Coordinates of C-alpha atoms in Angstrom, one line a residue:
M1 CA 5.4 6.1 2.3
E2 CA 5.8 4.8 -1.3
L3 CA 2.8 2.6 -0.8
F4 CA 0.6 5.2 0.9
Y5 CA 0.8 8.5 -0.9
P6 CA 0.8 7.2 -4.5
S7 CA -2.0 4.9 -3.8
L8 CA -4.2 7.9 -2.9
L9 CA -3.4 9.8 -6.0
G10 CA -6.0 8.1 -8.2
F11 CA -8.6 9.8 -6.1
F12 CA -7.0 13.2 -6.3
V13 CA -7.3 13.0 -10.1
L14 CA -11.0 13.6 -10.0
F15 CA -10.9 16.2 -7.3
V16 CA -8.1 18.3 -8.7
T17 CA -9.2 18.1 -12.3
L18 CA -12.7 19.4 -11.4
S19 CA -11.0 22.6 -10.2
F20 CA -9.2 25.2 -12.2
H21 CA -6.2 25.5 -9.8
F22 CA -3.9 23.8 -12.2
L23 CA -5.1 25.4 -15.5
F24 CA -1.7 27.1 -16.0
A25 CA 0.0 23.7 -15.9
Q26 CA -1.6 22.7 -19.2
K27 CA 0.6 25.2 -21.0
S28 CA 3.9 24.4 -19.4
G29 CA 6.3 22.5 -21.6
S30 CA 3.8 22.3 -24.5
N31 CA 6.3 23.4 -27.1
K32 CA 9.4 21.7 -25.9
G33 CA 11.1 19.3 -28.3
N34 CA 9.8 16.0 -29.6
L35 CA 7.2 15.0 -27.1
P36 CA 5.9 11.4 -26.8
P37 CA 2.8 10.5 -28.8
G38 CA -0.5 11.1 -27.2
R39 CA -3.3 13.7 -26.5
T40 CA -4.2 16.0 -23.6
G41 CA -7.9 15.3 -23.9
F42 CA -10.5 17.9 -22.7
P43 CA -9.4 21.3 -21.3
V44 CA -8.4 21.1 -17.6
V45 CA -9.9 17.6 -17.2
G46 CA -7.6 16.1 -19.7
E47 CA -7.9 12.3 -19.7
S48 CA -8.4 12.0 -16.0
L49 CA -12.0 10.9 -16.0
E50 CA -11.2 8.0 -18.3
F51 CA -8.1 7.2 -16.2
L52 CA -10.4 6.9 -13.2
S53 CA -13.4 5.3 -14.8
T54 CA -11.4 2.2 -16.0
G55 CA -10.5 1.6 -12.3
W56 CA -14.1 2.1 -11.2
K57 CA -15.1 -0.5 -13.8
G58 CA -12.5 -2.9 -12.5
H59 CA -10.1 -2.8 -15.4
P60 CA -7.5 -0.1 -14.6
E61 CA -5.1 -1.7 -17.1
K62 CA -7.4 -0.7 -20.0
F63 CA -6.3 2.9 -19.9
I64 CA -2.7 1.8 -20.3
F65 CA -3.0 -0.9 -22.9
D66 CA -5.4 1.0 -25.1
R67 CA -2.8 3.7 -25.5
I68 CA 0.1 1.4 -25.9
A69 CA -1.8 -0.2 -28.8
K70 CA -3.0 3.1 -30.2
Y71 CA 0.4 4.8 -30.3
S72 CA 2.5 1.7 -30.8
S73 CA 4.7 3.0 -28.0
Y74 CA 5.6 2.1 -24.5
V75 CA 5.8 5.8 -23.5
F76 CA 2.9 8.2 -24.2
R77 CA 1.7 11.6 -23.4
T78 CA -1.6 12.4 -21.6
S79 CA -3.0 14.9 -19.1
L80 CA -3.7 13.9 -15.5
L81 CA -4.5 15.9 -12.3
G82 CA -4.7 19.0 -14.4
S83 CA -1.1 18.7 -15.5
P84 CA 0.7 17.4 -18.6
A85 CA 1.9 13.9 -17.9
V86 CA 3.9 11.1 -19.5
V87 CA 3.2 7.4 -18.8
F88 CA 6.2 5.1 -18.8
C89 CA 5.4 1.4 -19.5
G90 CA 7.1 -1.9 -19.5
A91 CA 10.3 -3.2 -17.8
A92 CA 12.5 -0.7 -19.6
G93 CA 10.3 2.3 -18.4
N94 CA 10.3 0.9 -14.8
K95 CA 14.1 0.5 -14.9
F96 CA 14.7 4.0 -16.2
L97 CA 12.5 5.6 -13.5
F98 CA 13.7 3.5 -10.6
S99 CA 17.3 4.0 -11.6
N100 CA 17.0 7.8 -12.0
E101 CA 15.3 8.6 -8.7
N102 CA 16.4 12.0 -7.4
K103 CA 18.6 12.3 -10.5
L104 CA 16.0 13.1 -13.2
V105 CA 12.8 12.4 -11.4
Q106 CA 11.5 12.7 -7.8
A107 CA 8.4 11.6 -5.9
W108 CA 5.3 13.7 -6.3
W109 CA 2.0 14.1 -4.6
P110 CA -0.5 16.9 -4.3
S111 CA 0.4 19.8 -1.9
S112 CA -3.0 19.3 -0.3
V113 CA -1.6 16.2 1.4
D114 CA 0.5 18.6 3.6
K115 CA -2.8 19.9 5.1
I116 CA -3.7 16.6 6.6
F117 CA -0.1 15.5 7.3
P118 CA 1.5 18.9 8.2
S119 CA 5.1 18.7 9.4
S120 CA 6.0 20.0 12.7
T121 CA 9.3 21.1 11.1
Q122 CA 7.5 23.1 8.4
T123 CA 9.0 21.0 5.6
S124 CA 7.0 19.3 2.9
S125 CA 5.6 15.8 2.9
K126 CA 8.2 14.9 0.3
E127 CA 11.1 16.1 2.5
E128 CA 9.6 14.3 5.5
A129 CA 9.3 11.1 3.4
I130 CA 13.0 11.3 2.5
R131 CA 14.0 11.6 6.2
L132 CA 11.7 8.8 7.2
R133 CA 13.0 6.5 4.5
K134 CA 16.6 6.9 5.8
M135 CA 15.4 5.8 9.3
L136 CA 13.1 2.9 8.5
P137 CA 15.4 0.3 6.9
N138 CA 17.1 -0.5 10.2
F139 CA 13.7 -1.3 11.8
L140 CA 12.0 -2.9 8.8
K141 CA 14.7 -5.1 7.4
A142 CA 14.2 -8.9 7.7
E143 CA 16.8 -9.4 10.5
A144 CA 15.1 -6.8 12.7
L145 CA 11.6 -8.0 12.0
Q146 CA 12.3 -11.6 12.9
R147 CA 11.7 -10.9 16.6
Y148 CA 8.2 -9.6 15.9
V149 CA 6.8 -12.7 14.2
G150 CA 5.6 -14.1 17.5
I151 CA 3.8 -10.8 18.3
M152 CA 2.2 -10.9 14.8
D153 CA 1.0 -14.5 15.5
E154 CA -0.4 -13.5 18.9
I155 CA -2.3 -10.6 17.4
A156 CA -3.6 -12.7 14.6
Q157 CA -4.9 -15.4 17.0
R158 CA -6.8 -12.7 19.0
H159 CA -8.1 -11.2 15.8
F160 CA -9.5 -14.5 14.4
A161 CA -10.9 -15.5 17.8
T162 CA -12.8 -12.2 18.1
D163 CA -13.9 -11.5 14.5
W164 CA -14.0 -14.8 12.6
E165 CA -14.5 -17.8 14.9
N166 CA -18.1 -19.0 15.8
K167 CA -19.5 -17.1 12.8
D168 CA -21.3 -18.5 9.8
Q169 CA -20.4 -15.6 7.5
V170 CA -18.3 -12.5 7.6
V171 CA -17.6 -9.5 5.4
T172 CA -13.9 -9.9 4.6
F173 CA -12.5 -6.4 3.7
P174 CA -13.4 -4.6 6.9
L175 CA -11.9 -7.4 8.9
T176 CA -8.6 -7.5 6.9
K177 CA -8.4 -3.7 7.5
R178 CA -8.9 -4.2 11.2
Y179 CA -6.3 -7.0 11.4
T180 CA -3.6 -4.9 9.6
F181 CA -4.4 -1.8 11.6
W182 CA -4.2 -3.7 14.9
L183 CA -0.8 -5.0 13.9
A184 CA 0.4 -1.5 12.9
C185 CA -0.7 -0.1 16.2
R186 CA 1.1 -2.8 18.1
L187 CA 4.3 -2.9 16.2
F188 CA 4.6 0.9 15.7
V189 CA 3.5 2.2 19.1
S190 CA 2.8 -0.9 21.3
V191 CA -1.0 -0.1 21.4
E192 CA -2.7 -3.5 21.4
D193 CA -5.6 -3.4 23.7
P194 CA -8.7 -3.6 21.5
K195 CA -10.3 -0.6 23.3
Q196 CA -7.3 1.5 22.7
V197 CA -7.1 0.4 19.0
A198 CA -10.8 1.3 18.6
K199 CA -10.0 4.8 20.0
F200 CA -7.8 5.3 17.0
E201 CA -9.8 3.4 14.5
D202 CA -12.7 5.8 14.1
P203 CA -10.6 9.0 13.7
F204 CA -8.5 7.1 11.2
G205 CA -11.6 6.3 9.3
V206 CA -12.5 10.0 9.2
L207 CA -9.0 10.8 8.1
A208 CA -9.1 8.3 5.3
A209 CA -12.5 9.5 4.1
G210 CA -11.2 13.0 4.0
L211 CA -8.2 12.1 1.9
L212 CA -10.7 10.5 -0.5
S213 CA -12.8 13.6 -0.7
I214 CA -12.7 17.0 -2.5
P215 CA -9.8 18.9 -0.8
I216 CA -11.8 21.9 0.3
D217 CA -11.0 23.1 3.8
L218 CA -14.4 24.5 4.9
P219 CA -16.2 23.7 8.2
G220 CA -18.2 20.5 7.9
T221 CA -16.5 19.1 4.8
P222 CA -14.9 15.7 4.9
F223 CA -11.5 17.3 4.1
N224 CA -11.9 19.6 7.1
R225 CA -13.0 16.8 9.4
A226 CA -9.9 14.8 8.2
I227 CA -7.6 17.7 9.2
K228 CA -9.3 17.7 12.7
A229 CA -9.0 14.0 13.0
S230 CA -5.3 14.1 12.1
N231 CA -4.8 16.7 14.8
F232 CA -6.6 14.6 17.4
I233 CA -4.5 11.5 16.5
R234 CA -1.3 13.6 16.6
R235 CA -2.2 14.8 20.1
E236 CA -2.8 11.2 21.3
L237 CA 0.5 10.1 19.8
V238 CA 2.4 12.9 21.5
A239 CA 1.0 11.7 24.9
I240 CA 2.1 8.2 24.1
I241 CA 5.5 9.4 23.1
K242 CA 6.0 11.4 26.3
Q243 CA 5.1 8.4 28.4
R244 CA 7.4 6.2 26.4
K245 CA 10.3 8.6 27.0
L246 CA 9.7 8.2 30.7
D247 CA 9.4 4.4 30.5
L248 CA 12.6 4.2 28.5
A249 CA 14.5 6.3 31.0
E250 CA 13.2 4.2 33.9
G251 CA 13.8 0.9 32.1
K252 CA 10.1 0.0 31.9
A253 CA 10.2 -0.1 28.1
S254 CA 12.5 -1.9 25.6
P255 CA 14.6 -0.1 23.0
T256 CA 13.6 -2.7 20.5
Q257 CA 9.9 -3.2 21.3
D258 CA 8.5 -1.1 18.4
I259 CA 9.3 1.6 15.9
L260 CA 8.5 4.4 18.4
S261 CA 11.3 3.3 20.7
H262 CA 13.6 3.0 17.6
M263 CA 12.7 6.6 16.6
L264 CA 13.3 8.0 20.1
L265 CA 16.7 6.4 20.4
T266 CA 18.0 6.9 16.8
S267 CA 19.8 10.2 15.9
D268 CA 20.3 11.6 12.5
E269 CA 23.7 12.1 10.7
N270 CA 24.3 15.2 12.8
G271 CA 23.6 13.4 16.1
K272 CA 20.3 15.1 16.7
F273 CA 17.2 13.3 17.9
M274 CA 13.7 14.0 16.6
H275 CA 11.3 16.1 18.6
E276 CA 8.1 14.6 20.0
A277 CA 5.9 16.4 17.5
D278 CA 8.1 15.3 14.7
I279 CA 7.9 11.7 15.7
A280 CA 4.1 12.0 16.0
D281 CA 4.1 13.2 12.3
K282 CA 6.1 10.2 11.2
I283 CA 4.0 7.7 13.2
L284 CA 0.8 9.1 11.9
G285 CA 1.9 8.6 8.3
L286 CA 3.1 5.1 9.0
L287 CA -0.1 4.0 10.7
V288 CA -2.1 5.1 7.7
G289 CA 0.3 3.8 5.1
G290 CA 1.3 0.6 7.1
H291 CA -2.0 -1.2 6.7
D292 CA -4.1 0.0 3.8
T293 CA -2.3 -1.9 1.0
A294 CA -1.7 -5.0 3.0
S295 CA -5.4 -5.2 3.9
S296 CA -6.3 -5.0 0.2
S297 CA -3.9 -7.8 -0.6
C298 CA -5.3 -10.0 2.3
A299 CA -8.8 -9.5 0.9
S300 CA -7.7 -10.3 -2.6
I301 CA -6.1 -13.5 -1.3
V302 CA -9.4 -14.6 0.3
K303 CA -11.1 -13.9 -3.1
F304 CA -8.7 -15.9 -5.2
L305 CA -8.5 -18.9 -2.7
A306 CA -12.2 -19.1 -2.8
E307 CA -12.2 -19.2 -6.6
L308 CA -9.3 -21.7 -6.9
P309 CA -9.8 -24.8 -4.8
E310 CA -6.6 -26.5 -6.0
V311 CA -4.5 -23.5 -5.0
Y312 CA -6.3 -23.4 -1.6
E313 CA -5.4 -27.1 -1.1
G314 CA -1.7 -26.3 -1.8
V315 CA -1.7 -23.5 0.7
Y316 CA -3.6 -25.6 3.3
K317 CA -1.2 -28.5 3.0
E318 CA 1.8 -26.3 3.5
Q319 CA 0.3 -24.4 6.4
M320 CA -1.0 -27.5 8.2
E321 CA 2.5 -29.1 8.1
I322 CA 3.8 -26.0 9.9
A323 CA 0.9 -26.0 12.3
K324 CA 1.4 -29.7 13.2
S325 CA 5.1 -29.1 13.9
K326 CA 4.3 -26.6 16.7
A327 CA 3.8 -27.6 20.3
P328 CA 0.5 -26.5 22.0
G329 CA 0.7 -22.8 22.6
E330 CA 3.9 -22.3 20.6
L331 CA 3.9 -19.2 18.5
L332 CA 5.1 -19.0 14.9
N333 CA 8.7 -17.9 14.4
F334 CA 10.8 -16.6 11.4
N335 CA 11.9 -20.1 10.5
D336 CA 8.2 -21.1 10.0
I337 CA 7.7 -18.1 7.8
Q338 CA 10.6 -19.2 5.6
K339 CA 8.9 -22.5 5.1
M340 CA 5.8 -20.8 3.6
K341 CA 7.3 -20.8 0.1
Y342 CA 4.2 -21.9 -1.9
S343 CA 2.0 -19.6 0.2
W344 CA 4.2 -16.6 -0.7
N345 CA 4.2 -17.6 -4.4
V346 CA 0.4 -17.6 -4.2
A347 CA 0.4 -14.1 -2.5
C348 CA 2.8 -12.8 -5.2
E349 CA 0.6 -14.1 -8.0
V350 CA -2.4 -12.4 -6.3
M351 CA -0.4 -9.1 -6.1
R352 CA 0.5 -9.5 -9.8
L353 CA -3.1 -9.7 -10.9
A354 CA -4.5 -7.4 -8.2
P355 CA -1.6 -5.1 -7.2
P356 CA -2.4 -2.9 -4.2
L357 CA -0.2 -0.3 -5.7
Q358 CA -1.5 0.4 -9.2
G359 CA 1.5 2.7 -9.9
A360 CA 3.0 5.9 -8.7
F361 CA 3.7 9.5 -9.9
R362 CA 7.0 11.2 -10.3
E363 CA 7.9 14.7 -11.4
A364 CA 10.7 15.5 -13.8
I365 CA 13.3 17.7 -12.0
S366 CA 15.1 18.6 -15.3
D367 CA 14.5 18.3 -19.0
F368 CA 15.6 14.8 -20.2
M369 CA 15.3 12.4 -23.1
Y370 CA 13.8 9.0 -23.0
S371 CA 13.4 6.6 -25.9
G372 CA 14.0 9.5 -28.3
F373 CA 11.4 11.7 -26.8
S374 CA 11.7 15.0 -24.8
I375 CA 10.4 15.0 -21.2
P376 CA 10.1 18.6 -20.0
K377 CA 11.0 19.7 -16.5
G378 CA 8.0 19.8 -14.2
W379 CA 5.9 17.3 -16.1
K380 CA 4.3 14.5 -14.1
I381 CA 5.4 10.9 -14.9
Y382 CA 3.3 7.9 -14.1
W383 CA 4.4 4.2 -14.1
S384 CA 1.9 1.4 -14.0
A385 CA 2.3 -2.0 -12.4
H386 CA -0.2 -3.4 -15.0
S387 CA 2.0 -2.5 -17.9
T388 CA 4.2 -5.4 -17.0
H389 CA 2.0 -7.5 -14.6
R390 CA -0.7 -8.1 -17.3
N391 CA 1.6 -8.1 -20.3
A392 CA 2.1 -11.3 -22.1
E393 CA 5.6 -10.2 -23.1
F394 CA 6.7 -10.6 -19.4
F395 CA 4.1 -13.1 -18.1
P396 CA 2.8 -15.6 -20.6
E397 CA -1.0 -16.1 -20.4
P398 CA -1.1 -13.1 -18.1
L399 CA -4.7 -13.6 -16.9
K400 CA -4.0 -17.2 -15.8
F401 CA -3.4 -17.7 -12.1
D402 CA 0.0 -19.5 -11.9
P403 CA 2.0 -19.3 -8.6
S404 CA 4.9 -21.3 -10.3
R405 CA 5.9 -18.0 -12.0
F406 CA 7.6 -17.1 -8.7
E407 CA 9.6 -20.4 -8.3
G408 CA 13.4 -20.3 -8.7
S409 CA 14.7 -16.9 -9.7
G410 CA 11.2 -15.7 -10.4
P411 CA 10.1 -13.0 -12.8
A412 CA 12.6 -10.9 -14.8
P413 CA 13.9 -7.7 -13.1
Y414 CA 11.5 -4.7 -13.2
T415 CA 8.5 -6.8 -14.3
F416 CA 7.0 -7.6 -10.9
V417 CA 6.7 -4.3 -9.1
P418 CA 3.9 -4.4 -6.4
F419 CA 6.3 -2.7 -4.0
G420 CA 7.8 -0.3 -6.6
G421 CA 11.5 -0.5 -7.2
G422 CA 14.9 1.2 -7.0
P423 CA 15.7 3.7 -4.1
R424 CA 12.0 4.2 -3.5
M425 CA 11.0 0.5 -3.2
C426 CA 8.6 0.3 -0.3
P427 CA 10.7 -0.1 2.9
G428 CA 7.8 -2.1 4.3
K429 CA 8.0 -4.9 1.8
E430 CA 9.3 -7.5 4.4
Y431 CA 6.8 -6.3 7.0
A432 CA 4.0 -6.8 4.5
R433 CA 5.3 -10.3 3.7
L434 CA 5.2 -11.3 7.3
E435 CA 1.7 -9.9 8.1
I436 CA 0.2 -11.4 4.9
L437 CA 1.7 -14.9 5.6
V438 CA 0.7 -14.9 9.2
F439 CA -2.8 -14.0 8.1
M440 CA -2.9 -16.8 5.5
H441 CA -1.7 -19.3 8.1
H442 CA -4.5 -18.6 10.5
L443 CA -7.1 -18.3 7.8
V444 CA -6.6 -21.6 6.0
K445 CA -5.8 -23.4 9.3
R446 CA -9.3 -22.6 10.5
F447 CA -11.6 -22.4 7.5
K448 CA -12.6 -23.2 4.0
W449 CA -15.0 -20.6 2.6
E450 CA -17.1 -19.6 -0.4
K451 CA -18.0 -16.2 -1.8
M452 CA -21.6 -15.2 -1.1
I453 CA -21.6 -13.0 -4.2
P454 CA -20.0 -15.1 -6.9
N455 CA -19.5 -12.3 -9.4
E456 CA -18.8 -9.5 -7.0
K457 CA -17.3 -6.5 -8.8
I458 CA -13.8 -5.4 -7.8
I459 CA -13.5 -1.6 -7.9
V460 CA -10.0 -0.2 -8.2
D461 CA -10.2 3.2 -6.4
P462 CA -7.1 3.2 -6.3
M463 CA -6.6 -0.1 -4.5
P464 CA -8.7 -3.2 -5.3
N465 CA -11.8 -3.0 -3.3
P466 CA -14.6 -5.5 -3.3
E467 CA -17.8 -3.6 -4.1
K468 CA -19.7 -5.2 -1.2
G469 CA -16.8 -5.9 1.0
L470 CA -16.4 -9.6 -0.1
P471 CA -18.9 -11.4 2.1
I472 CA -18.0 -15.1 2.5
R473 CA -19.6 -18.2 4.2
L474 CA -17.2 -19.9 6.5
Y475 CA -16.8 -23.7 6.9
P476 CA -14.6 -24.4 10.0
H477 CA -12.3 -27.4 9.8
K478 CA -13.2 -30.2 12.1
A479 CA -10.8 -30.6 15.0

């Protein structure tokens, strides 16, 4: 959930600021104490268009670093999403926010999200996210996920056989999205047949397009179609859930086969089990949030490995040693994943330079002081991964691709934050690590490749997105 909802907020900046629904928010807290340095920009719009446009131009960090330099401060005031906002930068800002989750700040996203992800229990998306986060760790921790590495390997083999092999060229980004969505369907609800996955794929595309559109619920609008798509998917999920309950009762399904079984068999602190519709709500959010950011990272890995042949060779050598150690037909296991140290260092350096999560919003739940400045209750707070990832103070020569940064104890605390941090660190971090490394294993084992558009623009809206989808020419390794 931490990865999903905040990653969509960049789009909502444009939509919401072009309306006047939040005009009143400009006035709230405007006369409270010693506010951080900054400006609110144009009426209603604030600085939102500049915030967005730097991402469209492929340099989202520019909005942050221009203001750090201008105000000589790692905390500054602005106006985003029609509301007054404060941007916290640097490791100290990250530590403060991550350490004060649900004490001074709480997660925040637009109320319009509730229209596409309505709760069957009539609670807000924020409350549902809190409930879900309490349940997920038992399923998504490393020990629990070990048993699924072989399943990930099997899905990856089928994906590459279908969409990559025997092709001279492919468009990368749609394929990485298909791979991560297929995995999410299998590991969350045991849907793995390509035809069944495709049945969900189109409605999910409609849903995603609606989330990235003006949130006006009128017949025929993308937002309205997204609401209808979410209702369709929810009905399909309820049918799957009903069947699973029968299969579990009859011993035809395993309690550990996926997150659906886990949800059906896990009670809350009061001993109550979730209703079918409630589980469908949770699964819907997980299916959307469980693949978007990982697919962006996989595509970025393809990009950087094409540009850095010496890094590719290091990954290839490591992965081939693992491949040669396997018997014919033997699947990858967790021990194999643990051997992929250089590959994961490479993936981390990719996520440092092209973080799938650019940052996230919080909301002040009370007045508080930070670095000598007053932060009024109700103000939005934004933290940016780039404020540390591309900062020479924390990463010398920040634009240089250097996987060795992650050797040993790795970066200093609160400086490398692609998964957030603190109580709201993405619970799917280990899941993402496994699916990314399995993808890298099958990719380099099969191919070398080159970019067909050498200087293809990377648009950040809000995740890194190759403008043309990253078309590449494939060169299969000789058997």
